[in-house]
Amino acid sequence: MRRCLDVLYKASAWLGASCIAMIALLVVCQVLLNLIDRLSTILTGSAIGLTIPSYADFTGFLLAAASFLSLAYTLREGAHIRVVLLVSRLPKKVQRLVEIWCIGFGLAVSLYFTRYTAMLTHESYAYNDLSSGMIAVPIWIPQTAMLLGLVVLSVALLDELVAVCRGNAPCYAGKGEKLLTVNRQAASPSSAAE
C-alpha cells in the first residue's frame, strides 16, 4: 500500500512538472513567433501576425493544473511553508495532538474543496461551459486536472493523519526540522563568527 501511495504522489508531481514544461514550450514558441514577426516587420515593413491562438489561456490552465497536481508530493516532501516556531517548543505529546489537529483540519478543508470542485466540474460539463479565448476549450477539462490534484492531496492528508494517529512522525516533519536546524545554524552568532 505504501508503495502504491508513493507512486500516486510521484505520478501526480510528474504530471504537474510536465504541465510546467508545456508552459515553457508554449512561451518559447510564442517568443519565436514574435521574433519572426519582428524580423518580417523590419524586412518587409509589415508583420505576418504569427501567434499561438489562446496561448495565454492554455498557459493559465496548465499553471492551475501544475499547482494542484503538485500539492500532494510537495506535502510529502515537507516543502509547504510550515510555521514550526510554536509547535517545536511544545512537549512531544502536545506536538502530536497539534499535528493531528492540523492534519485533520487540512484534510477537512481539502475534502470540502474537492467536493466543491467536483460539483463545479460536473456543472461545467453538464452546461458545456467554454473558455472565452480564440479557441473555446471546455472548462471541465482544466477543472478535471484541478480536481485530480485535490483528490490526491486529500489522499496524502489522510495518509498523514493515519500515520500520526498510529504514533509515527509525519513524513514532512523531519525534512522541515532539518531545514529549521540549518536555518538556525546559519543565523547563530557562533557560525557568523567562523
PDB file of C-alpha atoms in Angstrom:
ATOM      1  CA  MET A   1       0.000   0.000   0.000  1.00  0.00           C
ATOM      2  CA  ARG A   2       2.831   2.394   0.915  1.00  0.00           C
ATOM      3  CA  ARG A   3       4.484   1.856  -2.455  1.00  0.00           C
ATOM      4  CA  CYS A   4       1.215   2.462  -4.339  1.00  0.00           C
ATOM      5  CA  LEU A   5       0.637   5.731  -2.491  1.00  0.00           C
ATOM      6  CA  ASP A   6       4.191   6.910  -3.136  1.00  0.00           C
ATOM      7  CA  VAL A   7       3.775   6.091  -6.845  1.00  0.00           C
ATOM      8  CA  LEU A   8       0.497   8.047  -6.865  1.00  0.00           C
ATOM      9  CA  TYR A   9       2.155  11.110  -5.299  1.00  0.00           C
ATOM     10  CA  LYS A  10       5.126  10.964  -7.671  1.00  0.00           C
ATOM     11  CA  ALA A  11       2.917  10.436 -10.725  1.00  0.00           C
ATOM     12  CA  SER A  12       0.864  13.460  -9.750  1.00  0.00           C
ATOM     13  CA  ALA A  13       4.056  15.502  -9.313  1.00  0.00           C
ATOM     14  CA  TRP A  14       5.350  14.365 -12.700  1.00  0.00           C
ATOM     15  CA  LEU A  15       2.067  15.419 -14.302  1.00  0.00           C
ATOM     16  CA  GLY A  16       2.476  18.820 -12.637  1.00  0.00           C
ATOM     17  CA  ALA A  17       6.072  19.054 -13.850  1.00  0.00           C
ATOM     18  CA  SER A  18       5.016  18.168 -17.396  1.00  0.00           C
ATOM     19  CA  CYS A  19       2.468  20.991 -17.253  1.00  0.00           C
ATOM     20  CA  ILE A  20       5.276  23.402 -16.324  1.00  0.00           C
ATOM     21  CA  ALA A  21       7.363  22.045 -19.237  1.00  0.00           C
ATOM     22  CA  MET A  22       4.426  22.598 -21.621  1.00  0.00           C
ATOM     23  CA  ILE A  23       4.074  26.179 -20.342  1.00  0.00           C
ATOM     24  CA  ALA A  24       7.764  26.764 -21.074  1.00  0.00           C
ATOM     25  CA  LEU A  25       7.380  25.243 -24.541  1.00  0.00           C
ATOM     26  CA  LEU A  26       4.358  27.408 -25.342  1.00  0.00           C
ATOM     27  CA  VAL A  27       6.088  30.580 -24.169  1.00  0.00           C
ATOM     28  CA  VAL A  28       9.276  29.797 -26.126  1.00  0.00           C
ATOM     29  CA  CYS A  29       7.259  29.070 -29.272  1.00  0.00           C
ATOM     30  CA  GLN A  30       5.310  32.320 -28.903  1.00  0.00           C
ATOM     31  CA  VAL A  31       8.545  34.287 -28.379  1.00  0.00           C
ATOM     32  CA  LEU A  32       9.996  32.729 -31.542  1.00  0.00           C
ATOM     33  CA  LEU A  33       6.853  33.649 -33.458  1.00  0.00           C
ATOM     34  CA  ASN A  34       7.131  37.211 -32.135  1.00  0.00           C
ATOM     35  CA  LEU A  35      10.765  37.355 -33.306  1.00  0.00           C
ATOM     36  CA  ILE A  36       9.763  36.153 -36.771  1.00  0.00           C
ATOM     37  CA  ASP A  37       7.053  38.817 -36.808  1.00  0.00           C
ATOM     38  CA  ARG A  38       9.584  41.477 -35.781  1.00  0.00           C
ATOM     39  CA  LEU A  39      12.021  40.380 -38.500  1.00  0.00           C
ATOM     40  CA  SER A  40       9.218  40.442 -41.029  1.00  0.00           C
ATOM     41  CA  THR A  41       8.368  43.999 -39.999  1.00  0.00           C
ATOM     42  CA  ILE A  42      11.993  45.075 -40.357  1.00  0.00           C
ATOM     43  CA  LEU A  43      12.495  43.360 -43.736  1.00  0.00           C
ATOM     44  CA  THR A  44       9.130  43.888 -45.437  1.00  0.00           C
ATOM     45  CA  GLY A  45       7.560  46.707 -43.462  1.00  0.00           C
ATOM     46  CA  SER A  46       4.605  44.622 -42.286  1.00  0.00           C
ATOM     47  CA  ALA A  47       4.122  41.911 -39.689  1.00  0.00           C
ATOM     48  CA  ILE A  48       2.897  38.452 -40.596  1.00  0.00           C
ATOM     49  CA  GLY A  49       0.766  38.222 -37.452  1.00  0.00           C
ATOM     50  CA  LEU A  50       2.021  34.889 -36.171  1.00  0.00           C
ATOM     51  CA  THR A  51       0.586  33.813 -32.845  1.00  0.00           C
ATOM     52  CA  ILE A  52      -0.469  30.704 -30.992  1.00  0.00           C
ATOM     53  CA  PRO A  53      -4.225  31.130 -30.599  1.00  0.00           C
ATOM     54  CA  SER A  54      -5.294  31.330 -26.930  1.00  0.00           C
ATOM     55  CA  TYR A  55      -1.785  30.610 -25.684  1.00  0.00           C
ATOM     56  CA  ALA A  56      -2.373  32.817 -22.637  1.00  0.00           C
ATOM     57  CA  ASP A  57      -5.467  30.743 -21.790  1.00  0.00           C
ATOM     58  CA  PHE A  58      -3.557  27.487 -22.257  1.00  0.00           C
ATOM     59  CA  THR A  59      -0.687  28.619 -20.057  1.00  0.00           C
ATOM     60  CA  GLY A  60      -3.168  29.666 -17.360  1.00  0.00           C
ATOM     61  CA  PHE A  61      -4.905  26.287 -17.493  1.00  0.00           C
ATOM     62  CA  LEU A  62      -1.558  24.489 -17.361  1.00  0.00           C
ATOM     63  CA  LEU A  63      -0.386  26.606 -14.430  1.00  0.00           C
ATOM     64  CA  ALA A  64      -3.522  25.760 -12.436  1.00  0.00           C
ATOM     65  CA  ALA A  65      -3.075  22.064 -13.276  1.00  0.00           C
ATOM     66  CA  ALA A  66       0.609  22.139 -12.290  1.00  0.00           C
ATOM     67  CA  SER A  67      -0.143  23.871  -8.997  1.00  0.00           C
ATOM     68  CA  PHE A  68      -2.853  21.445  -7.910  1.00  0.00           C
ATOM     69  CA  LEU A  69      -1.196  18.278  -9.205  1.00  0.00           C
ATOM     70  CA  SER A  70       1.975  19.069  -7.244  1.00  0.00           C
ATOM     71  CA  LEU A  71       0.313  19.679  -3.866  1.00  0.00           C
ATOM     72  CA  ALA A  72       0.424  16.109  -2.514  1.00  0.00           C
ATOM     73  CA  TYR A  73       4.047  15.461  -3.410  1.00  0.00           C
ATOM     74  CA  THR A  74       5.046  18.842  -2.022  1.00  0.00           C
ATOM     75  CA  LEU A  75       3.287  17.961   1.243  1.00  0.00           C
ATOM     76  CA  ARG A  76       5.070  14.602   1.448  1.00  0.00           C
ATOM     77  CA  GLU A  77       8.443  16.225   0.825  1.00  0.00           C
ATOM     78  CA  GLY A  78       7.927  18.847   3.524  1.00  0.00           C
ATOM     79  CA  ALA A  79       8.176  21.716   1.040  1.00  0.00           C
ATOM     80  CA  HIS A  80       4.990  23.507   2.084  1.00  0.00           C
ATOM     81  CA  ILE A  81       5.566  26.505   4.294  1.00  0.00           C
ATOM     82  CA  ARG A  82       5.054  25.466   7.911  1.00  0.00           C
ATOM     83  CA  VAL A  83       5.444  27.686  10.915  1.00  0.00           C
ATOM     84  CA  VAL A  84       7.079  25.391  13.450  1.00  0.00           C
ATOM     85  CA  LEU A  85       8.215  28.083  15.836  1.00  0.00           C
ATOM     86  CA  LEU A  86       5.369  27.409  18.265  1.00  0.00           C
ATOM     87  CA  VAL A  87       4.998  23.669  17.655  1.00  0.00           C
ATOM     88  CA  SER A  88       8.718  22.963  18.098  1.00  0.00           C
ATOM     89  CA  ARG A  89       8.611  24.415  21.637  1.00  0.00           C
ATOM     90  CA  LEU A  90       5.688  22.253  22.802  1.00  0.00           C
ATOM     91  CA  PRO A  91       6.098  18.972  24.708  1.00  0.00           C
ATOM     92  CA  LYS A  92       6.172  15.916  22.413  1.00  0.00           C
ATOM     93  CA  LYS A  93       2.682  14.699  23.396  1.00  0.00           C
ATOM     94  CA  VAL A  94       1.167  18.132  22.775  1.00  0.00           C
ATOM     95  CA  GLN A  95       3.092  18.400  19.499  1.00  0.00           C
ATOM     96  CA  ARG A  96       1.481  15.153  18.366  1.00  0.00           C
ATOM     97  CA  LEU A  97      -2.010  16.406  19.261  1.00  0.00           C
ATOM     98  CA  VAL A  98      -1.373  19.679  17.445  1.00  0.00           C
ATOM     99  CA  GLU A  99      -0.119  17.761  14.386  1.00  0.00           C
ATOM    100  CA  ILE A 100      -3.237  15.553  14.442  1.00  0.00           C
ATOM    101  CA  TRP A 101      -5.491  18.617  14.702  1.00  0.00           C
ATOM    102  CA  CYS A 102      -3.646  20.469  11.908  1.00  0.00           C
ATOM    103  CA  ILE A 103      -3.642  17.493   9.556  1.00  0.00           C
ATOM    104  CA  GLY A 104      -7.302  16.768  10.351  1.00  0.00           C
ATOM    105  CA  PHE A 105      -8.246  20.382   9.709  1.00  0.00           C
ATOM    106  CA  GLY A 106      -6.238  20.369   6.470  1.00  0.00           C
ATOM    107  CA  LEU A 107      -7.975  17.150   5.421  1.00  0.00           C
ATOM    108  CA  ALA A 108     -11.411  18.632   6.165  1.00  0.00           C
ATOM    109  CA  VAL A 109     -10.622  21.735   4.108  1.00  0.00           C
ATOM    110  CA  SER A 110      -9.163  19.638   1.286  1.00  0.00           C
ATOM    111  CA  LEU A 111     -12.236  17.367   1.227  1.00  0.00           C
ATOM    112  CA  TYR A 112     -14.523  20.414   1.173  1.00  0.00           C
ATOM    113  CA  PHE A 113     -12.682  21.910  -1.800  1.00  0.00           C
ATOM    114  CA  THR A 114     -12.535  18.522  -3.512  1.00  0.00           C
ATOM    115  CA  ARG A 115     -16.313  18.144  -3.209  1.00  0.00           C
ATOM    116  CA  TYR A 116     -16.935  21.719  -4.359  1.00  0.00           C
ATOM    117  CA  THR A 117     -14.572  21.332  -7.322  1.00  0.00           C
ATOM    118  CA  ALA A 118     -16.223  18.028  -8.275  1.00  0.00           C
ATOM    119  CA  MET A 119     -19.634  19.733  -8.288  1.00  0.00           C
ATOM    120  CA  LEU A 120     -18.222  22.679 -10.280  1.00  0.00           C
ATOM    121  CA  THR A 121     -16.585  20.354 -12.816  1.00  0.00           C
ATOM    122  CA  HIS A 122     -19.807  18.371 -13.205  1.00  0.00           C
ATOM    123  CA  GLU A 123     -21.781  21.582 -13.684  1.00  0.00           C
ATOM    124  CA  SER A 124     -19.315  22.852 -16.296  1.00  0.00           C
ATOM    125  CA  TYR A 125     -19.604  19.545 -18.123  1.00  0.00           C
ATOM    126  CA  ALA A 126     -23.412  19.484 -17.904  1.00  0.00           C
ATOM    127  CA  TYR A 127     -23.801  23.057 -19.198  1.00  0.00           C
ATOM    128  CA  ASN A 128     -20.950  22.727 -21.719  1.00  0.00           C
ATOM    129  CA  ASP A 129     -19.158  25.829 -20.383  1.00  0.00           C
ATOM    130  CA  LEU A 130     -16.440  27.055 -22.737  1.00  0.00           C
ATOM    131  CA  SER A 131     -13.479  29.381 -22.266  1.00  0.00           C
ATOM    132  CA  SER A 132     -13.769  32.801 -23.887  1.00  0.00           C
ATOM    133  CA  GLY A 133     -10.465  32.702 -25.822  1.00  0.00           C
ATOM    134  CA  MET A 134      -9.923  32.327 -29.566  1.00  0.00           C
ATOM    135  CA  ILE A 135     -10.058  28.572 -29.043  1.00  0.00           C
ATOM    136  CA  ALA A 136     -13.094  27.643 -26.981  1.00  0.00           C
ATOM    137  CA  VAL A 137     -11.928  24.985 -24.535  1.00  0.00           C
ATOM    138  CA  PRO A 138     -14.487  23.097 -22.460  1.00  0.00           C
ATOM    139  CA  ILE A 139     -13.853  24.387 -18.934  1.00  0.00           C
ATOM    140  CA  TRP A 140     -14.357  20.954 -17.384  1.00  0.00           C
ATOM    141  CA  ILE A 141     -11.026  19.814 -18.883  1.00  0.00           C
ATOM    142  CA  PRO A 142      -8.761  22.131 -16.834  1.00  0.00           C
ATOM    143  CA  GLN A 143     -11.113  21.753 -13.863  1.00  0.00           C
ATOM    144  CA  THR A 144     -10.590  17.987 -14.001  1.00  0.00           C
ATOM    145  CA  ALA A 145      -6.834  18.443 -13.546  1.00  0.00           C
ATOM    146  CA  MET A 146      -7.549  20.676 -10.561  1.00  0.00           C
ATOM    147  CA  LEU A 147      -9.960  18.081  -9.157  1.00  0.00           C
ATOM    148  CA  LEU A 148      -7.418  15.286  -9.619  1.00  0.00           C
ATOM    149  CA  GLY A 149      -4.812  17.298  -7.710  1.00  0.00           C
ATOM    150  CA  LEU A 150      -7.261  17.910  -4.858  1.00  0.00           C
ATOM    151  CA  VAL A 151      -8.199  14.218  -4.681  1.00  0.00           C
ATOM    152  CA  VAL A 152      -4.538  13.204  -4.471  1.00  0.00           C
ATOM    153  CA  LEU A 153      -3.916  15.897  -1.818  1.00  0.00           C
ATOM    154  CA  SER A 154      -6.840  14.566   0.229  1.00  0.00           C
ATOM    155  CA  VAL A 155      -5.412  11.043  -0.011  1.00  0.00           C
ATOM    156  CA  ALA A 156      -1.995  12.343   1.101  1.00  0.00           C
ATOM    157  CA  LEU A 157      -3.507  14.178   4.075  1.00  0.00           C
ATOM    158  CA  LEU A 158      -5.499  11.087   5.080  1.00  0.00           C
ATOM    159  CA  ASP A 159      -2.287   9.058   4.763  1.00  0.00           C
ATOM    160  CA  GLU A 160      -0.523  11.528   7.073  1.00  0.00           C
ATOM    161  CA  LEU A 161      -3.401  11.550   9.560  1.00  0.00           C
ATOM    162  CA  VAL A 162      -3.402   7.752   9.817  1.00  0.00           C
ATOM    163  CA  ALA A 163       0.391   7.707  10.254  1.00  0.00           C
ATOM    164  CA  VAL A 164       0.355  10.350  13.002  1.00  0.00           C
ATOM    165  CA  CYS A 165      -2.581   8.695  14.812  1.00  0.00           C
ATOM    166  CA  ARG A 166      -0.581   5.434  14.828  1.00  0.00           C
ATOM    167  CA  GLY A 167       2.232   7.247  16.617  1.00  0.00           C
ATOM    168  CA  ASN A 168       4.538   7.852  13.651  1.00  0.00           C
ATOM    169  CA  ALA A 169       6.009  11.244  12.915  1.00  0.00           C
ATOM    170  CA  PRO A 170       4.534  12.926   9.846  1.00  0.00           C
ATOM    171  CA  CYS A 171       6.751  12.379   6.820  1.00  0.00           C
ATOM    172  CA  TYR A 172       7.185  16.121   6.294  1.00  0.00           C
ATOM    173  CA  ALA A 173       8.276  16.847   9.881  1.00  0.00           C
ATOM    174  CA  GLY A 174      11.806  15.513   9.689  1.00  0.00           C
ATOM    175  CA  LYS A 175      12.505  17.383   6.474  1.00  0.00           C
ATOM    176  CA  GLY A 176      11.156  20.639   7.856  1.00  0.00           C
ATOM    177  CA  GLU A 177      13.085  20.208  11.113  1.00  0.00           C
ATOM    178  CA  LYS A 178      16.327  19.663   9.183  1.00  0.00           C
ATOM    179  CA  LEU A 179      15.692  22.891   7.288  1.00  0.00           C
ATOM    180  CA  LEU A 180      14.879  24.682  10.542  1.00  0.00           C
ATOM    181  CA  THR A 181      18.129  23.395  12.072  1.00  0.00           C
ATOM    182  CA  VAL A 182      20.123  24.573   9.056  1.00  0.00           C
ATOM    183  CA  ASN A 183      18.466  27.988   9.246  1.00  0.00           C
ATOM    184  CA  ARG A 184      19.145  28.231  12.994  1.00  0.00           C
ATOM    185  CA  GLN A 185      22.807  27.316  12.479  1.00  0.00           C
ATOM    186  CA  ALA A 186      23.152  29.907   9.722  1.00  0.00           C
ATOM    187  CA  ALA A 187      21.607  32.590  11.944  1.00  0.00           C
ATOM    188  CA  SER A 188      23.519  31.752  15.132  1.00  0.00           C
ATOM    189  CA  PRO A 189      26.256  34.204  16.193  1.00  0.00           C
ATOM    190  CA  SER A 190      28.845  31.422  16.545  1.00  0.00           C
ATOM    191  CA  SER A 191      28.502  30.433  12.880  1.00  0.00           C
ATOM    192  CA  ALA A 192      28.667  34.067  11.795  1.00  0.00           C
ATOM    193  CA  ALA A 193      31.967  34.485  13.699  1.00  0.00           C
ATOM    194  CA  GLU A 194      33.550  31.489  11.926  1.00  0.00           C
TER     195      GLU A 194
END
